[in-house]
XYZ file of C-alpha atoms in Angstrom:
515
model
C -18.127 -31.664 -5.454
C -21.602 -33.233 -4.096
C -23.219 -30.738 -6.460
C -21.045 -32.338 -9.625
C -22.319 -35.849 -8.165
C -24.961 -34.963 -8.126
C -25.712 -33.706 -11.431
C -23.622 -36.611 -13.024
C -26.212 -39.463 -11.021
C -29.123 -37.091 -12.276
C -28.126 -37.534 -15.734
C -27.646 -40.949 -16.357
C -30.941 -41.379 -14.455
C -32.726 -38.907 -17.051
C -30.339 -40.142 -20.193
C -31.186 -43.897 -19.563
C -34.136 -44.985 -17.482
C -36.099 -42.072 -18.467
C -34.719 -41.504 -22.431
C -34.472 -38.468 -22.594
C -32.401 -36.855 -25.115
C -28.730 -35.933 -23.963
C -28.561 -32.571 -24.012
C -31.826 -31.888 -21.928
C -30.604 -34.213 -19.524
C -27.407 -32.948 -18.879
C -28.731 -29.105 -18.622
C -31.120 -30.467 -16.111
C -28.793 -31.996 -14.479
C -26.460 -28.972 -14.355
C -29.374 -26.975 -12.508
C -28.714 -28.829 -9.505
C -24.924 -27.681 -9.494
C -26.056 -24.230 -10.588
C -28.495 -23.582 -7.872
C -25.369 -24.445 -5.309
C -22.644 -22.935 -6.455
C -23.803 -20.676 -9.638
C -27.313 -19.148 -8.664
C -26.678 -16.052 -11.383
C -27.012 -18.572 -14.123
C -30.104 -19.921 -12.812
C -32.802 -16.759 -13.410
C -31.923 -17.080 -16.682
C -31.148 -20.438 -17.810
C -34.061 -21.876 -16.017
C -36.625 -20.253 -17.946
C -35.165 -20.779 -21.390
C -34.456 -24.712 -20.663
C -38.579 -24.867 -19.353
C -39.484 -23.253 -22.675
C -37.224 -25.858 -24.618
C -38.628 -28.430 -22.873
C -42.188 -27.433 -23.563
C -41.772 -26.795 -27.163
C -39.106 -30.106 -27.985
C -40.673 -32.418 -25.139
C -37.297 -34.582 -24.940
C -38.510 -37.151 -22.994
C -41.171 -38.858 -20.371
C -42.027 -36.425 -17.313
C -40.885 -33.102 -18.885
C -43.991 -31.771 -17.049
C -42.416 -32.584 -13.603
C -39.227 -30.940 -14.893
C -40.648 -27.911 -15.542
C -42.118 -27.618 -12.069
C -38.708 -28.749 -10.955
C -37.033 -25.928 -12.575
C -39.626 -23.434 -12.144
C -39.077 -24.123 -8.353
C -35.309 -23.264 -8.905
C -35.906 -20.451 -10.056
C -37.883 -19.203 -7.280
C -34.868 -20.389 -5.121
C -32.289 -18.678 -6.795
C -34.246 -15.055 -7.416
C -34.847 -15.136 -3.513
C -31.559 -15.703 -2.928
C -30.101 -13.255 -5.131
C -32.789 -10.686 -3.384
C -31.511 -11.725 -0.197
C -27.738 -10.482 -1.603
C -28.968 -7.377 -1.178
C -30.369 -7.145 2.294
C -26.902 -8.939 3.363
C -24.734 -6.081 1.560
C -27.018 -2.942 3.442
C -26.210 -4.725 6.673
C -22.799 -5.102 6.506
C -22.525 -1.416 5.186
C -24.044 -0.301 8.318
C -21.571 -2.596 10.525
C -18.799 -0.460 9.065
C -20.144 2.126 9.989
C -18.959 4.163 6.493
C -15.370 3.306 7.266
C -13.458 2.276 3.908
C -9.674 1.946 2.610
C -8.190 1.110 -0.251
C -7.058 -2.628 -0.181
C -3.562 -3.266 0.545
C -2.845 -5.435 -2.339
C -4.565 -3.009 -5.105
C -0.939 -2.672 -6.575
C -0.634 -6.546 -7.097
C -1.379 -8.430 -10.062
C -4.659 -10.262 -9.915
C -4.466 -14.489 -10.028
C -7.944 -14.629 -9.262
C -9.824 -16.635 -11.343
C -7.548 -17.316 -14.249
C -6.912 -21.189 -13.364
C -10.808 -21.650 -13.623
C -11.340 -19.803 -16.251
C -8.014 -22.051 -18.621
C -9.855 -25.314 -17.200
C -13.266 -24.410 -17.763
C -12.289 -23.233 -21.486
C -10.850 -26.737 -21.571
C -13.654 -28.788 -20.727
C -16.125 -26.653 -22.552
C -13.929 -27.156 -25.600
C -13.395 -30.938 -24.962
C -17.391 -31.888 -23.711
C -18.273 -29.955 -27.138
C -15.594 -31.791 -29.489
C -17.039 -34.662 -27.891
C -20.547 -34.109 -28.706
C -19.725 -33.092 -32.239
C -17.244 -36.310 -33.385
C -19.978 -38.739 -31.386
C -22.413 -40.555 -33.889
C -25.916 -39.552 -34.121
C -28.247 -42.683 -33.017
C -31.342 -43.401 -34.337
C -34.631 -44.318 -32.380
C -33.923 -48.072 -33.508
C -30.580 -47.980 -31.619
C -30.187 -48.988 -28.044
C -30.942 -46.756 -25.219
C -27.045 -47.043 -23.977
C -26.175 -46.291 -27.797
C -28.416 -43.314 -27.584
C -27.165 -41.983 -24.129
C -23.869 -41.843 -24.922
C -23.384 -37.987 -25.999
C -24.686 -37.097 -22.469
C -21.421 -37.496 -20.525
C -20.099 -34.909 -22.963
C -23.025 -32.479 -22.876
C -22.306 -32.725 -19.165
C -18.484 -31.934 -19.278
C -19.186 -28.943 -21.508
C -21.654 -27.835 -18.633
C -19.281 -28.459 -16.268
C -16.697 -26.430 -17.934
C -18.872 -23.500 -18.372
C -19.529 -23.856 -15.121
C -15.701 -23.043 -14.616
C -15.783 -20.873 -17.044
C -18.560 -18.576 -15.788
C -17.348 -18.875 -11.816
C -13.658 -18.029 -13.093
C -14.628 -14.886 -14.815
C -17.352 -13.604 -11.947
C -15.028 -13.924 -9.285
C -12.041 -12.002 -11.293
C -14.856 -9.190 -12.171
C -15.856 -9.298 -8.498
C -11.975 -9.088 -7.159
C -11.360 -6.504 -9.733
C -14.505 -4.469 -8.729
C -13.323 -4.237 -4.965
C -10.002 -3.278 -5.677
C -11.220 -0.592 -8.108
C -11.895 1.511 -5.463
C -11.593 2.168 -1.143
C -13.754 -0.657 0.319
C -15.981 -0.835 3.302
C -14.030 -2.038 6.298
C -14.774 -4.593 9.487
C -13.125 -5.975 12.513
C -13.745 -9.655 12.581
C -12.642 -12.674 14.220
C -11.107 -15.597 11.872
C -10.193 -18.930 12.372
C -9.256 -22.070 9.909
C -11.823 -24.499 9.602
C -11.715 -28.570 9.926
C -12.311 -28.627 6.043
C -9.371 -26.099 5.322
C -11.999 -23.134 4.736
C -11.377 -19.858 6.548
C -14.668 -19.449 9.261
C -15.500 -15.966 9.914
C -16.740 -14.434 13.250
C -18.254 -11.286 14.711
C -15.680 -9.202 16.673
C -17.765 -9.351 19.983
C -18.062 -13.387 19.240
C -14.976 -14.311 21.046
C -15.727 -17.899 22.083
C -16.531 -18.869 18.076
C -20.455 -19.814 19.065
C -21.584 -18.361 15.647
C -19.614 -18.575 12.280
C -21.130 -15.664 9.805
C -19.517 -17.209 6.510
C -17.085 -19.410 4.817
C -14.261 -18.454 2.278
C -11.492 -19.944 0.853
C -8.178 -17.579 0.871
C -4.636 -17.481 -0.134
C -2.160 -15.397 1.207
C -0.650 -12.975 -0.666
C 3.131 -12.898 -0.842
C 5.055 -10.013 -2.418
C 5.535 -11.039 -6.146
C 9.315 -9.212 -6.254
C 10.677 -10.708 -3.641
C 13.467 -13.649 -4.220
C 12.749 -16.698 -3.354
C 14.116 -17.887 0.190
C 17.046 -20.476 0.451
C 15.168 -24.087 0.513
C 17.401 -24.653 3.304
C 16.704 -21.057 5.604
C 15.146 -21.880 8.519
C 12.205 -19.387 8.901
C 11.198 -22.033 5.498
C 11.773 -24.978 7.614
C 9.051 -23.165 10.315
C 6.589 -23.139 7.946
C 6.923 -26.631 6.560
C 6.438 -27.488 9.918
C 3.273 -25.283 10.848
C 1.935 -26.284 7.493
C 2.182 -29.963 8.160
C 1.024 -29.556 11.486
C -1.902 -27.780 10.301
C -2.425 -31.137 8.196
C -2.028 -33.443 11.024
C -4.828 -31.032 13.054
C -8.028 -32.482 13.410
C -10.912 -29.818 14.112
C -10.922 -25.629 13.850
C -7.335 -23.604 14.377
C -7.573 -20.826 17.347
C -9.559 -17.617 16.717
C -7.289 -14.437 15.460
C -8.280 -10.592 15.088
C -8.533 -9.822 11.255
C -9.485 -6.431 9.591
C -11.884 -7.349 6.323
C -12.658 -5.583 3.277
C -15.201 -5.675 1.356
C -18.775 -6.771 1.716
C -19.101 -10.220 2.657
C -22.199 -11.134 1.044
C -23.209 -14.837 -0.744
C -21.146 -14.714 -3.779
C -18.820 -12.340 -2.798
C -15.212 -11.337 -3.382
C -13.493 -9.945 0.345
C -9.635 -9.440 1.563
C -8.503 -10.436 5.035
C -5.472 -8.736 6.944
C -5.305 -11.480 10.034
C -3.345 -11.511 12.897
C -0.351 -14.035 12.365
C -0.131 -16.893 14.888
C 3.450 -15.644 16.325
C 3.573 -12.548 18.508
C 6.795 -10.645 16.379
C 5.326 -12.115 13.598
C 3.826 -9.120 10.715
C 0.089 -9.584 9.812
C -0.624 -11.787 7.019
C -2.750 -10.642 4.105
C -5.120 -13.474 2.582
C -7.361 -12.618 -0.617
C -10.515 -14.880 -0.858
C -9.728 -17.849 -3.710
C -13.486 -18.572 -4.042
C -16.739 -16.569 -3.283
C -18.160 -16.137 0.078
C -21.028 -18.555 1.489
C -22.840 -17.483 4.439
C -23.919 -20.181 7.024
C -27.596 -20.554 7.850
C -28.857 -21.697 11.298
C -29.506 -25.172 10.603
C -25.555 -25.162 9.244
C -24.678 -23.734 12.287
C -26.261 -25.862 14.123
C -24.870 -29.022 12.713
C -21.169 -27.367 12.955
C -21.764 -26.852 16.945
C -22.833 -30.212 16.944
C -20.150 -31.749 14.896
C -17.432 -29.587 17.041
C -19.007 -31.116 20.477
C -19.117 -34.505 19.123
C -15.287 -33.950 18.256
C -14.448 -31.962 21.611
C -16.101 -34.894 23.527
C -14.130 -37.459 21.223
C -10.874 -35.861 21.543
C -11.571 -35.488 25.421
C -11.835 -39.443 25.922
C -8.582 -40.244 23.786
C -6.896 -37.740 25.552
C -7.459 -39.856 28.825
C -7.374 -43.198 27.437
C -3.805 -41.525 25.783
C -2.599 -40.486 29.568
C -3.840 -43.856 30.959
C -1.541 -45.446 28.270
C 1.744 -43.186 28.791
C 0.992 -43.270 32.662
C 1.155 -47.066 31.894
C 4.725 -47.155 30.085
C 6.038 -44.733 32.505
C 4.900 -47.464 35.548
C 6.764 -49.968 34.017
C 9.540 -48.259 32.890
C 9.716 -47.468 37.107
C 9.712 -51.275 37.524
C 11.822 -52.579 35.604
C 14.484 -49.914 37.221
C 13.735 -51.421 40.253
C 14.131 -54.977 39.224
C 17.471 -53.849 37.496
C 18.617 -51.780 40.590
C 17.942 -54.972 42.972
C 19.924 -57.149 40.537
C 23.078 -55.273 39.909
C 22.839 -51.511 40.567
C 22.043 -50.575 36.871
C 19.273 -49.580 35.630
C 18.968 -50.230 31.760
C 15.311 -50.863 30.342
C 15.182 -53.083 27.585
C 14.232 -52.817 23.513
C 10.352 -52.177 23.016
C 8.486 -53.548 20.115
C 5.483 -53.077 18.315
C 3.580 -55.238 15.856
C 0.914 -56.286 13.631
C -1.818 -57.858 15.417
C -4.981 -60.108 14.853
C -6.956 -56.719 13.997
C -4.316 -55.968 11.185
C -4.507 -59.461 9.098
C -8.132 -59.487 9.510
C -8.251 -56.208 7.606
C -5.618 -57.643 4.899
C -7.786 -61.073 4.538
C -11.037 -58.752 3.718
C -9.412 -56.540 1.701
C -7.864 -59.766 -0.386
C -11.742 -61.152 -0.334
C -12.969 -57.768 -1.953
C -10.271 -56.955 -4.381
C -10.755 -60.847 -5.690
C -14.789 -59.935 -6.352
C -13.603 -57.064 -9.338
C -11.879 -59.394 -11.110
C -13.045 -62.845 -10.644
C -16.126 -62.498 -12.657
C -13.925 -61.047 -15.614
C -13.098 -63.661 -18.678
C -10.673 -64.280 -21.029
C -7.811 -62.047 -21.180
C -9.274 -59.389 -18.739
C -8.826 -61.969 -15.872
C -5.436 -62.864 -16.560
C -4.267 -58.865 -16.531
C -6.699 -57.811 -13.351
C -4.998 -60.988 -11.576
C -2.150 -60.267 -12.236
C -1.797 -56.532 -11.340
C -4.292 -57.199 -7.844
C -1.203 -59.943 -6.996
C 1.006 -57.135 -7.935
C -0.341 -54.488 -5.838
C -0.876 -57.193 -2.901
C 2.610 -57.965 -2.831
C 3.388 -54.536 -1.994
C 0.797 -53.700 0.381
C -0.084 -56.832 2.490
C 3.650 -57.843 3.724
C 3.550 -54.077 5.368
C -0.173 -54.875 7.008
C 0.463 -58.561 8.020
C 3.946 -57.770 9.662
C 4.787 -54.486 10.318
C 7.103 -53.879 13.309
C 8.335 -50.906 14.825
C 11.569 -51.315 17.376
C 12.270 -48.963 20.072
C 16.406 -48.827 21.453
C 18.397 -46.251 22.700
C 19.487 -44.772 19.005
C 16.001 -43.988 17.990
C 12.909 -45.811 16.414
C 13.610 -49.081 13.717
C 10.728 -49.622 11.199
C 10.724 -52.944 8.835
C 10.665 -52.738 5.298
C 10.330 -54.377 1.995
C 14.157 -53.693 1.233
C 14.963 -53.704 4.860
C 14.750 -51.761 8.372
C 14.491 -47.726 8.142
C 16.079 -45.578 10.913
C 14.797 -42.608 12.541
C 16.699 -41.216 15.626
C 15.003 -39.925 18.438
C 15.942 -35.882 17.850
C 14.502 -36.525 14.258
C 10.859 -37.599 15.604
C 8.561 -34.834 14.345
C 5.024 -36.160 15.285
C 3.173 -39.499 16.809
C 0.207 -38.908 16.154
C -2.985 -41.629 15.754
C -5.721 -40.106 13.435
C -8.637 -41.737 12.795
C -8.045 -45.398 11.117
C -4.335 -44.458 10.862
C -1.157 -44.726 13.229
C 1.878 -42.059 11.815
C 4.740 -41.523 12.652
C 6.915 -38.645 10.564
C 10.415 -36.798 10.601
C 11.953 -33.352 10.264
C 13.739 -34.804 7.634
C 12.332 -34.013 4.592
C 13.781 -37.177 2.990
C 12.476 -39.286 5.536
C 9.026 -41.055 4.084
C 6.359 -41.379 6.879
C 5.337 -44.519 8.279
C 2.238 -45.609 8.886
C -0.463 -48.438 9.679
C -4.167 -48.636 9.070
C -6.923 -50.779 10.856
C -11.084 -49.576 11.278
C -11.756 -48.719 14.765
C -15.446 -47.818 16.496
C -15.085 -44.403 18.107
C -18.460 -44.659 20.114
C -17.610 -48.503 21.530
C -14.318 -47.396 22.796
C -15.929 -44.653 24.630
C -18.724 -46.776 25.558
C -16.688 -49.471 27.106
C -13.567 -47.786 27.767
C -11.575 -49.319 25.311
C -7.814 -48.525 23.850
C -7.524 -48.905 20.361
C -4.215 -50.806 19.221
C -3.330 -47.797 17.282
C -3.965 -45.143 20.068
C -1.336 -47.737 22.774
C 1.089 -47.604 20.398
C 0.982 -44.124 19.743
C 1.136 -42.876 23.216
C 3.681 -45.483 24.222
C 6.107 -44.116 21.714
C 5.378 -40.914 22.397
C 5.491 -41.280 26.615
C 9.384 -42.607 25.223
C 9.963 -39.801 22.927
C 9.207 -36.945 25.439
C 10.743 -38.539 28.536
C 14.530 -39.728 27.655
C 14.342 -41.453 31.253
C 11.984 -43.925 29.891
C 13.844 -44.933 26.891
C 15.658 -48.109 26.458
C 19.474 -47.713 27.654
C 20.800 -50.625 24.925
C 21.135 -50.828 21.310
C 18.657 -53.634 19.487
C 20.804 -55.929 17.400
C 20.331 -56.848 13.677
C 17.621 -59.100 14.212
C 15.670 -57.150 16.512
C 15.622 -53.470 14.116
C 13.746 -55.784 11.545
C 14.385 -57.877 8.480
C 13.500 -57.099 4.910
C 9.780 -57.741 3.836
C 10.535 -59.200 0.466
C 10.483 -62.673 1.109
C 7.219 -62.311 2.496
C 5.891 -60.672 -0.951
C 7.537 -63.293 -3.087
C 5.667 -66.109 -1.183
C 2.397 -64.181 -1.529
C 2.664 -63.444 -5.158
C 3.790 -66.996 -5.672
C 0.363 -68.300 -3.901
C -1.343 -65.753 -6.089
C -0.117 -67.061 -9.366
C -0.467 -70.488 -7.974
C -4.081 -70.016 -7.309
C -4.820 -67.923 -10.753
C -3.060 -70.878 -12.456
C -5.126 -73.381 -10.960
C -8.248 -71.791 -11.055
C -7.827 -70.439 -14.654
């Protein structure tokens, strides 16, 4: 994604300020993407484009571009040469152990999606190049540079097409004969890709490479009942992986193939449960070895994440103890009064930070259309008012009420109820406070507000979302701390649509007054 964005930026800079011809600007920019994702293309494309630049001279600074292409060619060749050394080291580590792949007799979907999407993008880009009119030297820069995005789209389509074909070919070759077998350790990385470690690296100090994988399922199996218990557990595990911050736990695995740069592999990984069978996972993307610099960055990131988690855990523990202390104090007072110990209804609501964020959002969003003129100003203003009327009431006046029956959330149409025994997670992740249910029909509730982790850790501050999540979690985990009385209809939460109407009316009046 970063390389694609860089290619688009380079295309724009070459086509407009530098005045390059569109095809040359796009092709040179695509080498930034190919050097990162498809170095196999660069040894052929770089010399060809360099010759075209020398002969045709499509724009200013073409000598510098030739030097850049020569450097890219050298880096790509060195990277391809390094693959040979990686293959030899893997063969030595395998010690001659080979075995046929477990999925050798199954259908191979690898690369089909990329081939299809790449073909479509390539056709659309070339079609746009053919349709766009040719502009002479007297035309403006914008008109002359207009075909550049079309050439870039065609180049991106070609990249996806080549990637799909290469991945499919390499996966087919891997399954054509017995492949080298290695014992390794794997874990799911923070970004969703799988990180692979040496078998003796139990602490996970030095990941060898990353690869995107997908689970191999038996194509002949009948689809499971959606209400089946195993299906529910699998869904819960998937949602827990999404909510998890940082990498997953390490697991033992057997690797089939030669994991060099750009290779295809297959993993047979130990399941997370003791009684579950191993999981077969085939690569859905190329293997990407990690350099020492990348490992240092990952290690530093993990250390910062661990320190942040420890600090947050301490803050949550303090908040939970405060909730327990308040509950004990309430029970003591109530016990002295009448011998009973009913806990009162608890509430959490939007504060000054949320209202300030809503105000800043209104000011920021207004800048997009306030300078527009004519009909566009009215259309954009109406759209912004509609979206604001739907979103702002929640930011300004959200409220959570806890009673003996569970949690109540106010909303546009009225309150929503979540019983205590149906809560799946209560978490504060980054800037978001989130409460979710085990019921699939329940839409997760969330509220957002900015935070500054460094200041929180430095001065021991507790973010309002952290305190709210800790207090709700304490009530959820310990039934003795929960309120013992139900909340009345007024305290469960009133509909927010009257506030939405007021905001919409005020916005409409402002538009009419300032038109």
